[in-house]
Amino acid sequence: MSARLRGYALFAGVAALFLVVAPLALPAFRLDELAKYLCFAIAALGIGLAWGQGGMLTLGQGVFFGLGGYAMGMYLKLHDAGGDLPDFMVWSGVDKLPALWKPFGNPVFALAAVVVVPVVIATLLGVLVFRQRVRGAYFAILTQALAAAFVILLVGQQGLTGGTNGLTNFYDFFGQDPEADSTQRTTYFVTAIVLGVLYLLARQLVKSRFGRLLVAVRDGEDRVRFLGYNPATVKTITFAISAGMAGIAGALFVPVVGIISPSLLDVVPSLELVVAVAIGGRYTLAGAVLGAVAMNYAKTSFSEQWADGWLYLEGALFIGVMTLAPRGAVGVYEQVRDAIARRRKPVPAPPTASEVPA
Amino acid sequence: MSALLEIRGLEVVFDGFRALGGVDLTVEQGELRFLIGPNGAGKTTLIDVVTGLTRPASGTVRFAGTELGGLREHKIVRLGIGRTFQTSVVFEELTVVENLDLAAGFRRPLPTLLRQRRGVSDTVAAALDTIGLGDLADRPAGVLSHGQRQWLEIGMLIAQKPRLLLLDEPVAGMSRDERDRTGELLTEIARDHTVVVVEHDMEFLRRYASQVTVLHEGKVLVEGDVATVQADPRVQEVYLGRTKKEAA
């Protein structure tokens, strides 16, 4: 079987696992938890693109996750209020719907905003930052500061955003009861399918000429300039795509979990996403997705036993992976696979430079 | 013949140190020009200014009638100036063909970049043929030897189809065989390109150069054909003389 076919077969297998086996085997409660992991996996896919392929260590994906989540939450709140003010605004003493909220009563506008707002903000940021050749640790710090500032903004604007509590208590999700098993099942399927489609699109991007260019920018940004490309454009486009993915992830998170609040998109959750991608293996998209699902599953399972221990375990895992296996779980798998293949069928060593006729 | 590159009164100052102190240089269409000089003479700085990497304190650089001052690096490449670096930088994770394809592709409109590469374009095939790395086409560039990397860089430069090629010490660190091969490559490229070569290696210069410009302490010392330059007592004093003594 060719590598190409094997890849498709593997994808079909995983898709069957998530679309057929998991819904049949898991109780509604666990299936909903899995849907939550898949939301994080969508955001992780974006990090895999930006960081793994493009070398942009983005520590503030929570911002874009939040923008998508709040866009969705605002629509649901307005829909529930049915022309009145959303409940938390009444409690906060707001007497008139803020202008910012008005367009979000329209579901089409809200759904478009889920993608468009993160993409526009990431593009503006990218144009400002990448043109000035801000990169590496400076870019990472900048994105992290952005996440912190965003949280402060959300918490401070109680009447506009619901403050620390965020947006919650949704009673109607596009005509369905969000708590009903059937709705949860539906949102699970939607999330899984969206993840699958985005994965295929991202994979296509990585394999395209643009994807090769992105890797070139990651490994030698200055050299790429002398090939006639503007690395700032390549990075901005990629960063915007990854922000769009985080926005979609945040929007799906709202019906799946039933809340969007500042604590979900703060510095720590943003970092945890990056850690999950590193552990899964940042250089492949599959590694990023795998990392997000596995780490969030582990977090839930572990926290059920020993809540405080998780952060230590996560930190230890991260340090271990970074020092011992920088290519993550996928990298370890590839090494083992290659070692087995070599033992089974000794292939001639790749030609060394001196053996190759010039 | 018309001047492709015209440099007038170029001055570069790094923290009070004058790396270039008023350089005039004219390169005609179709020329193969060698730029030599002792360490610190300003050869690489000159190339850096032309390609937009370093900003001059004063002076002008005109390429095919366009003033280059203030243009960013990739814009200058798009005008048709390509360069290599002393320490070759190829993209190790990408294959040899992918490296060349990237170099050949900057004129493509952005949306077409979203398609996957199918096969090898004529430009890439020709470049691959010229540099003789056909056997390694689908190997990652990371496995190449130092010499092969330099050739790949030259191949990437050819694939860019520039009107002016600037090579910064293409034979530095190469074995004798690799140098000979590079010399042949250079001769072949110079047949239909305008090329400026910065070089340190005197033997290489004698074998392959025709027109030579000698830089010394940020100024043009002598300009002319190899014989004239070699016979010039000033050149012997600052550069060739010392090399001869060392060689003896």
JSON list of N, CA and C in Angstrom, two decimals, chain B residues 14-84:
[
{"chain": "B", "resi": 14, "resn": "PHE", "atom": "N", "xyz": [29.10, 51.70, 10.06]},
{"chain": "B", "resi": 14, "resn": "PHE", "atom": "CA", "xyz": [28.61, 50.88, 11.18]},
{"chain": "B", "resi": 14, "resn": "PHE", "atom": "C", "xyz": [29.19, 51.44, 12.46]},
{"chain": "B", "resi": 15, "resn": "ASP", "atom": "N", "xyz": [28.36, 52.01, 13.32]},
{"chain": "B", "resi": 15, "resn": "ASP", "atom": "CA", "xyz": [28.84, 52.53, 14.61]},
{"chain": "B", "resi": 15, "resn": "ASP", "atom": "C", "xyz": [30.12, 53.32, 14.47]},
{"chain": "B", "resi": 16, "resn": "GLY", "atom": "N", "xyz": [30.16, 54.24, 13.54]},
{"chain": "B", "resi": 16, "resn": "GLY", "atom": "CA", "xyz": [31.34, 55.09, 13.38]},
{"chain": "B", "resi": 16, "resn": "GLY", "atom": "C", "xyz": [32.42, 54.49, 12.49]},
{"chain": "B", "resi": 17, "resn": "PHE", "atom": "N", "xyz": [32.32, 53.19, 12.20]},
{"chain": "B", "resi": 17, "resn": "PHE", "atom": "CA", "xyz": [33.31, 52.57, 11.32]},
{"chain": "B", "resi": 17, "resn": "PHE", "atom": "C", "xyz": [32.81, 52.67, 9.87]},
{"chain": "B", "resi": 18, "resn": "ARG", "atom": "N", "xyz": [33.65, 53.26, 9.01]},
{"chain": "B", "resi": 18, "resn": "ARG", "atom": "CA", "xyz": [33.26, 53.42, 7.61]},
{"chain": "B", "resi": 18, "resn": "ARG", "atom": "C", "xyz": [33.57, 52.14, 6.84]},
{"chain": "B", "resi": 19, "resn": "ALA", "atom": "N", "xyz": [32.55, 51.29, 6.63]},
{"chain": "B", "resi": 19, "resn": "ALA", "atom": "CA", "xyz": [32.77, 50.04, 5.91]},
{"chain": "B", "resi": 19, "resn": "ALA", "atom": "C", "xyz": [32.94, 50.32, 4.42]},
{"chain": "B", "resi": 20, "resn": "LEU", "atom": "N", "xyz": [32.21, 51.27, 3.91]},
{"chain": "B", "resi": 20, "resn": "LEU", "atom": "CA", "xyz": [32.37, 51.70, 2.52]},
{"chain": "B", "resi": 20, "resn": "LEU", "atom": "C", "xyz": [32.50, 53.22, 2.52]},
{"chain": "B", "resi": 21, "resn": "GLY", "atom": "N", "xyz": [33.51, 53.70, 1.84]},
{"chain": "B", "resi": 21, "resn": "GLY", "atom": "CA", "xyz": [33.74, 55.15, 1.87]},
{"chain": "B", "resi": 21, "resn": "GLY", "atom": "C", "xyz": [33.71, 55.76, 0.48]},
{"chain": "B", "resi": 22, "resn": "GLY", "atom": "N", "xyz": [32.54, 55.74, -0.14]},
{"chain": "B", "resi": 22, "resn": "GLY", "atom": "CA", "xyz": [32.40, 56.38, -1.45]},
{"chain": "B", "resi": 22, "resn": "GLY", "atom": "C", "xyz": [32.80, 55.46, -2.59]},
{"chain": "B", "resi": 23, "resn": "VAL", "atom": "N", "xyz": [32.02, 54.41, -2.81]},
{"chain": "B", "resi": 23, "resn": "VAL", "atom": "CA", "xyz": [32.33, 53.43, -3.86]},
{"chain": "B", "resi": 23, "resn": "VAL", "atom": "C", "xyz": [31.51, 53.74, -5.12]},
{"chain": "B", "resi": 24, "resn": "ASP", "atom": "N", "xyz": [32.20, 53.79, -6.26]},
{"chain": "B", "resi": 24, "resn": "ASP", "atom": "CA", "xyz": [31.53, 53.84, -7.56]},
{"chain": "B", "resi": 24, "resn": "ASP", "atom": "C", "xyz": [31.78, 52.51, -8.26]},
{"chain": "B", "resi": 25, "resn": "LEU", "atom": "N", "xyz": [30.73, 51.94, -8.80]},
{"chain": "B", "resi": 25, "resn": "LEU", "atom": "CA", "xyz": [30.91, 50.67, -9.51]},
{"chain": "B", "resi": 25, "resn": "LEU", "atom": "C", "xyz": [29.84, 50.58, -10.60]},
{"chain": "B", "resi": 26, "resn": "THR", "atom": "N", "xyz": [30.27, 50.19, -11.79]},
{"chain": "B", "resi": 26, "resn": "THR", "atom": "CA", "xyz": [29.33, 50.01, -12.89]},
{"chain": "B", "resi": 26, "resn": "THR", "atom": "C", "xyz": [29.48, 48.59, -13.43]},
{"chain": "B", "resi": 27, "resn": "VAL", "atom": "N", "xyz": [28.38, 47.87, -13.49]},
{"chain": "B", "resi": 27, "resn": "VAL", "atom": "CA", "xyz": [28.39, 46.52, -14.07]},
{"chain": "B", "resi": 27, "resn": "VAL", "atom": "C", "xyz": [27.52, 46.54, -15.31]},
{"chain": "B", "resi": 28, "resn": "GLU", "atom": "N", "xyz": [28.14, 46.17, -16.44]},
{"chain": "B", "resi": 28, "resn": "GLU", "atom": "CA", "xyz": [27.41, 46.18, -17.70]},
{"chain": "B", "resi": 28, "resn": "GLU", "atom": "C", "xyz": [26.61, 44.89, -17.85]},
{"chain": "B", "resi": 29, "resn": "GLN", "atom": "N", "xyz": [25.58, 44.99, -18.66]},
{"chain": "B", "resi": 29, "resn": "GLN", "atom": "CA", "xyz": [24.77, 43.83, -19.03]},
{"chain": "B", "resi": 29, "resn": "GLN", "atom": "C", "xyz": [25.68, 42.72, -19.59]},
{"chain": "B", "resi": 30, "resn": "GLY", "atom": "N", "xyz": [25.52, 41.50, -19.09]},
{"chain": "B", "resi": 30, "resn": "GLY", "atom": "CA", "xyz": [26.25, 40.37, -19.65]},
{"chain": "B", "resi": 30, "resn": "GLY", "atom": "C", "xyz": [27.65, 40.17, -19.10]},
{"chain": "B", "resi": 31, "resn": "GLU", "atom": "N", "xyz": [28.06, 40.99, -18.17]},
{"chain": "B", "resi": 31, "resn": "GLU", "atom": "CA", "xyz": [29.42, 40.93, -17.64]},
{"chain": "B", "resi": 31, "resn": "GLU", "atom": "C", "xyz": [29.57, 39.83, -16.59]},
{"chain": "B", "resi": 32, "resn": "LEU", "atom": "N", "xyz": [30.82, 39.32, -16.44]},
{"chain": "B", "resi": 32, "resn": "LEU", "atom": "CA", "xyz": [31.18, 38.50, -15.29]},
{"chain": "B", "resi": 32, "resn": "LEU", "atom": "C", "xyz": [32.23, 39.27, -14.52]},
{"chain": "B", "resi": 33, "resn": "ARG", "atom": "N", "xyz": [31.85, 39.81, -13.38]},
{"chain": "B", "resi": 33, "resn": "ARG", "atom": "CA", "xyz": [32.75, 40.70, -12.65]},
{"chain": "B", "resi": 33, "resn": "ARG", "atom": "C", "xyz": [33.16, 40.06, -11.34]},
{"chain": "B", "resi": 34, "resn": "PHE", "atom": "N", "xyz": [34.45, 40.06, -11.07]},
{"chain": "B", "resi": 34, "resn": "PHE", "atom": "CA", "xyz": [34.94, 39.59, -9.78]},
{"chain": "B", "resi": 34, "resn": "PHE", "atom": "C", "xyz": [35.21, 40.79, -8.88]},
{"chain": "B", "resi": 35, "resn": "LEU", "atom": "N", "xyz": [34.81, 40.63, -7.63]},
{"chain": "B", "resi": 35, "resn": "LEU", "atom": "CA", "xyz": [35.03, 41.67, -6.63]},
{"chain": "B", "resi": 35, "resn": "LEU", "atom": "C", "xyz": [35.97, 41.07, -5.61]},
{"chain": "B", "resi": 36, "resn": "ILE", "atom": "N", "xyz": [37.20, 41.62, -5.52]},
{"chain": "B", "resi": 36, "resn": "ILE", "atom": "CA", "xyz": [38.14, 41.04, -4.56]},
{"chain": "B", "resi": 36, "resn": "ILE", "atom": "C", "xyz": [38.64, 42.11, -3.61]},
{"chain": "B", "resi": 37, "resn": "GLY", "atom": "N", "xyz": [39.40, 41.66, -2.62]},
{"chain": "B", "resi": 37, "resn": "GLY", "atom": "CA", "xyz": [39.94, 42.58, -1.64]},
{"chain": "B", "resi": 37, "resn": "GLY", "atom": "C", "xyz": [40.21, 41.84, -0.36]},
{"chain": "B", "resi": 38, "resn": "PRO", "atom": "N", "xyz": [41.12, 42.39, 0.46]},
{"chain": "B", "resi": 38, "resn": "PRO", "atom": "CA", "xyz": [41.43, 41.71, 1.73]},
{"chain": "B", "resi": 38, "resn": "PRO", "atom": "C", "xyz": [40.21, 41.72, 2.66]},
{"chain": "B", "resi": 39, "resn": "ASN", "atom": "N", "xyz": [40.31, 40.98, 3.75]},
{"chain": "B", "resi": 39, "resn": "ASN", "atom": "CA", "xyz": [39.23, 40.96, 4.74]},
{"chain": "B", "resi": 39, "resn": "ASN", "atom": "C", "xyz": [38.88, 42.37, 5.18]},
{"chain": "B", "resi": 40, "resn": "GLY", "atom": "N", "xyz": [37.61, 42.65, 5.30]},
{"chain": "B", "resi": 40, "resn": "GLY", "atom": "CA", "xyz": [37.21, 43.96, 5.78]},
{"chain": "B", "resi": 40, "resn": "GLY", "atom": "C", "xyz": [37.24, 45.02, 4.71]},
{"chain": "B", "resi": 41, "resn": "ALA", "atom": "N", "xyz": [37.45, 44.64, 3.46]},
{"chain": "B", "resi": 41, "resn": "ALA", "atom": "CA", "xyz": [37.52, 45.62, 2.39]},
{"chain": "B", "resi": 41, "resn": "ALA", "atom": "C", "xyz": [36.14, 46.18, 2.05]},
{"chain": "B", "resi": 42, "resn": "GLY", "atom": "N", "xyz": [35.10, 45.43, 2.41]},
{"chain": "B", "resi": 42, "resn": "GLY", "atom": "CA", "xyz": [33.75, 45.92, 2.18]},
{"chain": "B", "resi": 42, "resn": "GLY", "atom": "C", "xyz": [33.02, 45.20, 1.05]},
{"chain": "B", "resi": 43, "resn": "LYS", "atom": "N", "xyz": [33.54, 44.05, 0.63]},
{"chain": "B", "resi": 43, "resn": "LYS", "atom": "CA", "xyz": [32.94, 43.34, -0.51]},
{"chain": "B", "resi": 43, "resn": "LYS", "atom": "C", "xyz": [31.52, 42.87, -0.20]},
{"chain": "B", "resi": 44, "resn": "THR", "atom": "N", "xyz": [31.39, 42.17, 0.92]},
{"chain": "B", "resi": 44, "resn": "THR", "atom": "CA", "xyz": [30.07, 41.65, 1.28]},
{"chain": "B", "resi": 44, "resn": "THR", "atom": "C", "xyz": [29.12, 42.80, 1.62]},
{"chain": "B", "resi": 45, "resn": "THR", "atom": "N", "xyz": [29.65, 43.83, 2.26]},
{"chain": "B", "resi": 45, "resn": "THR", "atom": "CA", "xyz": [28.82, 45.00, 2.58]},
{"chain": "B", "resi": 45, "resn": "THR", "atom": "C", "xyz": [28.22, 45.59, 1.32]},
{"chain": "B", "resi": 46, "resn": "LEU", "atom": "N", "xyz": [29.04, 45.63, 0.27]},
{"chain": "B", "resi": 46, "resn": "LEU", "atom": "CA", "xyz": [28.57, 46.18, -1.00]},
{"chain": "B", "resi": 46, "resn": "LEU", "atom": "C", "xyz": [27.37, 45.37, -1.52]},
{"chain": "B", "resi": 47, "resn": "ILE", "atom": "N", "xyz": [27.50, 44.05, -1.48]},
{"chain": "B", "resi": 47, "resn": "ILE", "atom": "CA", "xyz": [26.40, 43.18, -1.91]},
{"chain": "B", "resi": 47, "resn": "ILE", "atom": "C", "xyz": [25.18, 43.36, -1.01]},
{"chain": "B", "resi": 48, "resn": "ASP", "atom": "N", "xyz": [25.45, 43.48, 0.29]},
{"chain": "B", "resi": 48, "resn": "ASP", "atom": "CA", "xyz": [24.35, 43.66, 1.25]},
{"chain": "B", "resi": 48, "resn": "ASP", "atom": "C", "xyz": [23.55, 44.93, 0.95]},
{"chain": "B", "resi": 49, "resn": "VAL", "atom": "N", "xyz": [24.25, 45.98, 0.54]},
{"chain": "B", "resi": 49, "resn": "VAL", "atom": "CA", "xyz": [23.55, 47.23, 0.23]},
{"chain": "B", "resi": 49, "resn": "VAL", "atom": "C", "xyz": [22.70, 47.04, -1.03]},
{"chain": "B", "resi": 50, "resn": "VAL", "atom": "N", "xyz": [23.29, 46.42, -2.04]},
{"chain": "B", "resi": 50, "resn": "VAL", "atom": "CA", "xyz": [22.56, 46.24, -3.30]},
{"chain": "B", "resi": 50, "resn": "VAL", "atom": "C", "xyz": [21.29, 45.43, -3.06]},
{"chain": "B", "resi": 51, "resn": "THR", "atom": "N", "xyz": [21.36, 44.41, -2.17]},
{"chain": "B", "resi": 51, "resn": "THR", "atom": "CA", "xyz": [20.21, 43.53, -1.98]},
{"chain": "B", "resi": 51, "resn": "THR", "atom": "C", "xyz": [19.28, 44.00, -0.86]},
{"chain": "B", "resi": 52, "resn": "GLY", "atom": "N", "xyz": [19.56, 45.16, -0.28]},
{"chain": "B", "resi": 52, "resn": "GLY", "atom": "CA", "xyz": [18.61, 45.73, 0.67]},
{"chain": "B", "resi": 52, "resn": "GLY", "atom": "C", "xyz": [18.81, 45.30, 2.11]},
{"chain": "B", "resi": 53, "resn": "LEU", "atom": "N", "xyz": [19.86, 44.53, 2.38]},
{"chain": "B", "resi": 53, "resn": "LEU", "atom": "CA", "xyz": [20.08, 44.03, 3.73]},
{"chain": "B", "resi": 53, "resn": "LEU", "atom": "C", "xyz": [20.67, 45.12, 4.62]},
{"chain": "B", "resi": 54, "resn": "THR", "atom": "N", "xyz": [21.48, 46.00, 4.02]},
{"chain": "B", "resi": 54, "resn": "THR", "atom": "CA", "xyz": [22.12, 47.08, 4.76]},
{"chain": "B", "resi": 54, "resn": "THR", "atom": "C", "xyz": [21.73, 48.40, 4.12]},
{"chain": "B", "resi": 55, "resn": "ARG", "atom": "N", "xyz": [21.46, 49.39, 4.97]},
{"chain": "B", "resi": 55, "resn": "ARG", "atom": "CA", "xyz": [21.09, 50.71, 4.46]},
{"chain": "B", "resi": 55, "resn": "ARG", "atom": "C", "xyz": [22.34, 51.58, 4.35]},
{"chain": "B", "resi": 56, "resn": "PRO", "atom": "N", "xyz": [22.55, 52.22, 3.22]},
{"chain": "B", "resi": 56, "resn": "PRO", "atom": "CA", "xyz": [23.73, 53.08, 3.08]},
{"chain": "B", "resi": 56, "resn": "PRO", "atom": "C", "xyz": [23.52, 54.42, 3.78]},
{"chain": "B", "resi": 57, "resn": "ALA", "atom": "N", "xyz": [24.65, 55.03, 4.19]},
{"chain": "B", "resi": 57, "resn": "ALA", "atom": "CA", "xyz": [24.58, 56.37, 4.79]},
{"chain": "B", "resi": 57, "resn": "ALA", "atom": "C", "xyz": [24.34, 57.40, 3.70]},
{"chain": "B", "resi": 58, "resn": "SER", "atom": "N", "xyz": [24.97, 57.18, 2.55]},
{"chain": "B", "resi": 58, "resn": "SER", "atom": "CA", "xyz": [24.72, 58.05, 1.41]},
{"chain": "B", "resi": 58, "resn": "SER", "atom": "C", "xyz": [25.10, 57.31, 0.13]},
{"chain": "B", "resi": 59, "resn": "GLY", "atom": "N", "xyz": [24.74, 57.90, -1.00]},
{"chain": "B", "resi": 59, "resn": "GLY", "atom": "CA", "xyz": [25.06, 57.27, -2.29]},
{"chain": "B", "resi": 59, "resn": "GLY", "atom": "C", "xyz": [23.84, 56.63, -2.90]},
{"chain": "B", "resi": 60, "resn": "THR", "atom": "N", "xyz": [23.96, 56.23, -4.17]},
{"chain": "B", "resi": 60, "resn": "THR", "atom": "CA", "xyz": [22.81, 55.66, -4.86]},
{"chain": "B", "resi": 60, "resn": "THR", "atom": "C", "xyz": [23.18, 54.33, -5.50]},
{"chain": "B", "resi": 61, "resn": "VAL", "atom": "N", "xyz": [22.19, 53.48, -5.60]},
{"chain": "B", "resi": 61, "resn": "VAL", "atom": "CA", "xyz": [22.31, 52.22, -6.32]},
{"chain": "B", "resi": 61, "resn": "VAL", "atom": "C", "xyz": [21.18, 52.18, -7.33]},
{"chain": "B", "resi": 62, "resn": "ARG", "atom": "N", "xyz": [21.52, 52.13, -8.60]},
{"chain": "B", "resi": 62, "resn": "ARG", "atom": "CA", "xyz": [20.49, 52.03, -9.64]},
{"chain": "B", "resi": 62, "resn": "ARG", "atom": "C", "xyz": [20.62, 50.70, -10.35]},
{"chain": "B", "resi": 63, "resn": "PHE", "atom": "N", "xyz": [19.48, 50.01, -10.49]},
{"chain": "B", "resi": 63, "resn": "PHE", "atom": "CA", "xyz": [19.47, 48.73, -11.20]},
{"chain": "B", "resi": 63, "resn": "PHE", "atom": "C", "xyz": [18.52, 48.85, -12.38]},
{"chain": "B", "resi": 64, "resn": "ALA", "atom": "N", "xyz": [19.08, 48.70, -13.59]},
{"chain": "B", "resi": 64, "resn": "ALA", "atom": "CA", "xyz": [18.28, 48.82, -14.82]},
{"chain": "B", "resi": 64, "resn": "ALA", "atom": "C", "xyz": [17.41, 50.06, -14.79]},
{"chain": "B", "resi": 65, "resn": "GLY", "atom": "N", "xyz": [18.00, 51.15, -14.30]},
{"chain": "B", "resi": 65, "resn": "GLY", "atom": "CA", "xyz": [17.27, 52.42, -14.31]},
{"chain": "B", "resi": 65, "resn": "GLY", "atom": "C", "xyz": [16.42, 52.69, -13.09]},
{"chain": "B", "resi": 66, "resn": "THR", "atom": "N", "xyz": [16.26, 51.67, -12.18]},
{"chain": "B", "resi": 66, "resn": "THR", "atom": "CA", "xyz": [15.43, 51.86, -10.98]},
{"chain": "B", "resi": 66, "resn": "THR", "atom": "C", "xyz": [16.32, 52.14, -9.77]},
{"chain": "B", "resi": 67, "resn": "GLU", "atom": "N", "xyz": [15.98, 53.15, -9.02]},
{"chain": "B", "resi": 67, "resn": "GLU", "atom": "CA", "xyz": [16.70, 53.46, -7.79]},
{"chain": "B", "resi": 67, "resn": "GLU", "atom": "C", "xyz": [16.28, 52.46, -6.70]},
{"chain": "B", "resi": 68, "resn": "LEU", "atom": "N", "xyz": [17.26, 51.77, -6.09]},
{"chain": "B", "resi": 68, "resn": "LEU", "atom": "CA", "xyz": [16.92, 50.71, -5.14]},
{"chain": "B", "resi": 68, "resn": "LEU", "atom": "C", "xyz": [16.80, 51.20, -3.70]},
{"chain": "B", "resi": 69, "resn": "GLY", "atom": "N", "xyz": [17.24, 52.43, -3.43]},
{"chain": "B", "resi": 69, "resn": "GLY", "atom": "CA", "xyz": [17.27, 52.93, -2.05]},
{"chain": "B", "resi": 69, "resn": "GLY", "atom": "C", "xyz": [15.94, 52.78, -1.36]},
{"chain": "B", "resi": 70, "resn": "GLY", "atom": "N", "xyz": [15.93, 52.16, -0.17]},
{"chain": "B", "resi": 70, "resn": "GLY", "atom": "CA", "xyz": [14.72, 52.06, 0.63]},
{"chain": "B", "resi": 70, "resn": "GLY", "atom": "C", "xyz": [13.82, 50.89, 0.29]},
{"chain": "B", "resi": 71, "resn": "LEU", "atom": "N", "xyz": [14.11, 50.18, -0.81]},
{"chain": "B", "resi": 71, "resn": "LEU", "atom": "CA", "xyz": [13.26, 49.03, -1.14]},
{"chain": "B", "resi": 71, "resn": "LEU", "atom": "C", "xyz": [13.58, 47.87, -0.19]},
{"chain": "B", "resi": 72, "resn": "ARG", "atom": "N", "xyz": [12.54, 47.09, 0.15]},
{"chain": "B", "resi": 72, "resn": "ARG", "atom": "CA", "xyz": [12.76, 45.94, 1.01]},
{"chain": "B", "resi": 72, "resn": "ARG", "atom": "C", "xyz": [13.31, 44.76, 0.19]},
{"chain": "B", "resi": 73, "resn": "GLU", "atom": "N", "xyz": [13.94, 43.81, 0.90]},
{"chain": "B", "resi": 73, "resn": "GLU", "atom": "CA", "xyz": [14.70, 42.75, 0.23]},
{"chain": "B", "resi": 73, "resn": "GLU", "atom": "C", "xyz": [13.91, 42.03, -0.85]},
{"chain": "B", "resi": 74, "resn": "HIS", "atom": "N", "xyz": [12.69, 41.60, -0.49]},
{"chain": "B", "resi": 74, "resn": "HIS", "atom": "CA", "xyz": [11.96, 40.77, -1.46]},
{"chain": "B", "resi": 74, "resn": "HIS", "atom": "C", "xyz": [11.55, 41.57, -2.69]},
{"chain": "B", "resi": 75, "resn": "LYS", "atom": "N", "xyz": [11.39, 42.90, -2.51]},
{"chain": "B", "resi": 75, "resn": "LYS", "atom": "CA", "xyz": [11.05, 43.74, -3.66]},
{"chain": "B", "resi": 75, "resn": "LYS", "atom": "C", "xyz": [12.23, 43.81, -4.63]},
{"chain": "B", "resi": 76, "resn": "ILE", "atom": "N", "xyz": [13.42, 43.88, -4.07]},
{"chain": "B", "resi": 76, "resn": "ILE", "atom": "CA", "xyz": [14.63, 43.93, -4.90]},
{"chain": "B", "resi": 76, "resn": "ILE", "atom": "C", "xyz": [14.79, 42.61, -5.67]},
{"chain": "B", "resi": 77, "resn": "VAL", "atom": "N", "xyz": [14.51, 41.51, -4.99]},
{"chain": "B", "resi": 77, "resn": "VAL", "atom": "CA", "xyz": [14.56, 40.21, -5.68]},
{"chain": "B", "resi": 77, "resn": "VAL", "atom": "C", "xyz": [13.57, 40.21, -6.85]},
{"chain": "B", "resi": 78, "resn": "ARG", "atom": "N", "xyz": [12.40, 40.77, -6.59]},
{"chain": "B", "resi": 78, "resn": "ARG", "atom": "CA", "xyz": [11.37, 40.78, -7.63]},
{"chain": "B", "resi": 78, "resn": "ARG", "atom": "C", "xyz": [11.76, 41.64, -8.82]},
{"chain": "B", "resi": 79, "resn": "LEU", "atom": "N", "xyz": [12.64, 42.61, -8.60]},
{"chain": "B", "resi": 79, "resn": "LEU", "atom": "CA", "xyz": [13.14, 43.40, -9.72]},
{"chain": "B", "resi": 79, "resn": "LEU", "atom": "C", "xyz": [14.14, 42.60, -10.57]},
{"chain": "B", "resi": 80, "resn": "GLY", "atom": "N", "xyz": [14.69, 41.54, -9.98]},
{"chain": "B", "resi": 80, "resn": "GLY", "atom": "CA", "xyz": [15.60, 40.70, -10.77]},
{"chain": "B", "resi": 80, "resn": "GLY", "atom": "C", "xyz": [17.03, 40.63, -10.26]},
{"chain": "B", "resi": 81, "resn": "ILE", "atom": "N", "xyz": [17.22, 40.82, -8.95]},
{"chain": "B", "resi": 81, "resn": "ILE", "atom": "CA", "xyz": [18.57, 40.65, -8.39]},
{"chain": "B", "resi": 81, "resn": "ILE", "atom": "C", "xyz": [18.53, 39.47, -7.44]},
{"chain": "B", "resi": 82, "resn": "GLY", "atom": "N", "xyz": [19.38, 38.47, -7.69]},
{"chain": "B", "resi": 82, "resn": "GLY", "atom": "CA", "xyz": [19.43, 37.32, -6.80]},
{"chain": "B", "resi": 82, "resn": "GLY", "atom": "C", "xyz": [20.80, 37.21, -6.18]},
{"chain": "B", "resi": 83, "resn": "ARG", "atom": "N", "xyz": [20.87, 36.61, -4.98]},
{"chain": "B", "resi": 83, "resn": "ARG", "atom": "CA", "xyz": [22.18, 36.48, -4.34]},
{"chain": "B", "resi": 83, "resn": "ARG", "atom": "C", "xyz": [22.31, 35.16, -3.60]},
{"chain": "B", "resi": 84, "resn": "THR", "atom": "N", "xyz": [23.56, 34.76, -3.35]},
{"chain": "B", "resi": 84, "resn": "THR", "atom": "CA", "xyz": [23.82, 33.66, -2.43]},
{"chain": "B", "resi": 84, "resn": "THR", "atom": "C", "xyz": [24.57, 34.24, -1.24]}
]
